[in-house]
GROMACS .gro file of C-alpha atoms in nm:
model
  153
    1UNK     CA    1  14.273  17.869   2.956
    2UNK     CA    2  14.035  17.620   2.800
    3UNK     CA    3  13.771  17.631   2.541
    4UNK     CA    4  13.527  17.924   2.495
    5UNK     CA    5  13.245  17.705   2.627
    6UNK     CA    6  13.447  17.624   2.943
    7UNK     CA    7  13.523  17.991   2.993
    8UNK     CA    8  13.152  18.075   2.949
    9UNK     CA    9  13.042  17.807   3.198
   10UNK     CA   10  13.293  17.945   3.451
   11UNK     CA   11  13.159  18.299   3.404
   12UNK     CA   12  12.805  18.179   3.467
   13UNK     CA   13  12.915  17.994   3.778
   14UNK     CA   14  13.077  18.319   3.899
   15UNK     CA   15  12.747  18.498   3.827
   16UNK     CA   16  12.547  18.248   4.043
   17UNK     CA   17  12.814  18.262   4.318
   18UNK     CA   18  12.796  18.641   4.329
   19UNK     CA   19  12.419  18.618   4.349
   20UNK     CA   20  12.435  18.371   4.635
   21UNK     CA   21  12.671  18.614   4.816
   22UNK     CA   22  12.432  18.906   4.741
   23UNK     CA   23  12.723  19.083   4.577
   24UNK     CA   24  12.546  19.327   4.345
   25UNK     CA   25  12.877  19.504   4.260
   26UNK     CA   26  13.033  19.176   4.143
   27UNK     CA   27  12.724  19.081   3.946
   28UNK     CA   28  12.740  19.425   3.788
   29UNK     CA   29  13.092  19.344   3.669
   30UNK     CA   30  12.974  19.019   3.509
   31UNK     CA   31  12.674  19.163   3.319
   32UNK     CA   32  12.682  19.380   3.009
   33UNK     CA   33  12.631  19.741   3.106
   34UNK     CA   34  12.486  19.833   2.765
   35UNK     CA   35  12.247  19.554   2.668
   36UNK     CA   36  12.162  19.331   2.966
   37UNK     CA   37  11.807  19.194   2.993
   38UNK     CA   38  11.636  18.946   3.224
   39UNK     CA   39  11.329  18.765   3.107
   40UNK     CA   40  11.122  18.585   3.378
   41UNK     CA   41  10.803  18.397   3.296
   42UNK     CA   42  10.496  18.612   3.349
   43UNK     CA   43  10.696  18.934   3.411
   44UNK     CA   44  10.799  19.225   3.191
   45UNK     CA   45  11.159  19.222   3.066
   46UNK     CA   46  11.398  19.390   3.310
   47UNK     CA   47  11.719  19.585   3.239
   48UNK     CA   48  12.003  19.580   3.490
   49UNK     CA   49  11.841  19.851   3.710
   50UNK     CA   50  11.517  19.655   3.729
   51UNK     CA   51  11.704  19.334   3.791
   52UNK     CA   52  11.889  19.482   4.085
   53UNK     CA   53  11.556  19.584   4.237
   54UNK     CA   54  11.413  19.234   4.176
   55UNK     CA   55  11.724  19.076   4.339
   56UNK     CA   56  11.697  19.308   4.640
   57UNK     CA   57  11.332  19.205   4.694
   58UNK     CA   58  11.424  18.832   4.661
   59UNK     CA   59  11.712  18.876   4.911
   60UNK     CA   60  11.480  19.061   5.150
   61UNK     CA   61  11.224  18.781   5.138
   62UNK     CA   62  11.486  18.503   5.143
   63UNK     CA   63  11.808  18.634   5.301
   64UNK     CA   64  11.983  18.296   5.276
   65UNK     CA   65  11.880  18.233   4.912
   66UNK     CA   66  12.123  18.016   4.716
   67UNK     CA   67  12.147  17.802   4.407
   68UNK     CA   68  12.236  17.431   4.381
   69UNK     CA   69  12.347  17.380   4.021
   70UNK     CA   70  12.278  17.038   3.875
   71UNK     CA   71  12.363  17.086   3.506
   72UNK     CA   72  12.547  17.348   3.312
   73UNK     CA   73  12.592  17.313   2.940
   74UNK     CA   74  12.750  17.554   2.694
   75UNK     CA   75  12.749  17.591   2.319
   76UNK     CA   76  12.907  17.898   2.161
   77UNK     CA   77  12.780  18.208   2.342
   78UNK     CA   78  12.487  18.031   2.516
   79UNK     CA   79  12.493  17.858   2.855
   80UNK     CA   80  12.204  17.647   2.991
   81UNK     CA   81  12.177  17.589   3.365
   82UNK     CA   82  11.939  17.361   3.561
   83UNK     CA   83  11.933  17.420   3.935
   84UNK     CA   84  11.735  17.439   4.262
   85UNK     CA   85  11.676  17.764   4.447
   86UNK     CA   86  11.682  17.719   4.826
   87UNK     CA   87  11.607  17.969   5.101
   88UNK     CA   88  11.413  18.046   5.414
   89UNK     CA   89  11.110  18.276   5.382
   90UNK     CA   90  11.205  18.544   5.638
   91UNK     CA   91  11.075  18.858   5.476
   92UNK     CA   92  10.765  18.980   5.295
   93UNK     CA   93  10.704  18.832   4.951
   94UNK     CA   94  10.444  18.994   4.731
   95UNK     CA   95  10.251  19.122   5.037
   96UNK     CA   96  10.272  18.782   5.208
   97UNK     CA   97  10.423  18.793   5.556
   98UNK     CA   98  10.724  18.575   5.630
   99UNK     CA   99  10.646  18.215   5.722
  100UNK     CA  100  10.990  18.100   5.835
  101UNK     CA  101  10.954  17.801   5.604
  102UNK     CA  102  11.250  17.668   5.407
  103UNK     CA  103  11.172  17.642   5.041
  104UNK     CA  104  11.335  17.459   4.750
  105UNK     CA  105  11.216  17.488   4.393
  106UNK     CA  106  11.359  17.416   4.049
  107UNK     CA  107  11.455  17.657   3.773
  108UNK     CA  108  11.636  17.668   3.443
  109UNK     CA  109  11.817  17.952   3.268
  110UNK     CA  110  11.939  18.012   2.919
  111UNK     CA  111  12.207  18.279   2.934
  112UNK     CA  112  12.359  18.455   2.635
  113UNK     CA  113  12.706  18.603   2.672
  114UNK     CA  114  12.840  18.890   2.466
  115UNK     CA  115  13.202  19.013   2.493
  116UNK     CA  116  13.258  18.797   2.801
  117UNK     CA  117  12.958  18.937   2.989
  118UNK     CA  118  12.606  18.812   3.064
  119UNK     CA  119  12.389  18.994   2.812
  120UNK     CA  120  12.060  18.813   2.823
  121UNK     CA  121  11.897  18.575   3.072
  122UNK     CA  122  11.585  18.372   3.018
  123UNK     CA  123  11.467  18.206   3.340
  124UNK     CA  124  11.183  17.961   3.394
  125UNK     CA  125  11.122  17.881   3.762
  126UNK     CA  126  10.866  17.667   3.942
  127UNK     CA  127  10.696  17.962   4.109
  128UNK     CA  128  10.381  17.754   4.170
  129UNK     CA  129  10.599  17.509   4.364
  130UNK     CA  130  10.742  17.800   4.564
  131UNK     CA  131  10.396  17.936   4.646
  132UNK     CA  132  10.271  17.591   4.747
  133UNK     CA  133  10.551  17.577   4.998
  134UNK     CA  134  10.478  17.909   5.165
  135UNK     CA  135  10.099  17.930   5.150
  136UNK     CA  136   9.823  17.674   5.182
  137UNK     CA  137   9.789  17.630   4.801
  138UNK     CA  138   9.661  17.279   4.730
  139UNK     CA  139   9.881  17.055   4.525
  140UNK     CA  140   9.716  16.895   4.220
  141UNK     CA  141   9.705  16.556   4.396
  142UNK     CA  142   9.553  16.694   4.722
  143UNK     CA  143   9.305  16.907   4.519
  144UNK     CA  144   9.189  16.593   4.338
  145UNK     CA  145   9.152  16.407   4.668
  146UNK     CA  146   8.944  16.687   4.820
  147UNK     CA  147   8.661  16.631   4.575
  148UNK     CA  148   8.360  16.420   4.651
  149UNK     CA  149   8.439  16.086   4.799
  150UNK     CA  150   8.240  15.773   4.782
  151UNK     CA  151   8.224  15.502   5.048
  152UNK     CA  152   8.328  15.159   4.938
  153UNK     CA  153   8.200  14.843   5.089
   0.00000   0.00000   0.00000
């Protein structure tokens, strides 16, 4: 069946596939029912109930949301994943009306498995990059260029 690390990477791939299919029941089978937690930058820690609500809001805002995995590395009970999140903004997101824009932004997860289930997930995502794609938020380069300009001869 392969090494523990290979099994863990396969379980994490299944987790992302179930997410992309919006299959909450399947995800629920892959996460620990007793000690699951999701940690997202700038947000309070969520248990499985809070995570399901968060996922439902994400799927409502981006109904075609999916992951493109670039790297997946495992050591023991930990799996690290680097990926892009891609979707079309077709629903309200944090009181922002849908724009119809396709977005793509990077993220990384460190996932801890316990007894063959996802027990803890730490995610860092480029939410600024997401927001810059759906609202008129200046990028650092364009913000710097919008300062005072001098004529050159």
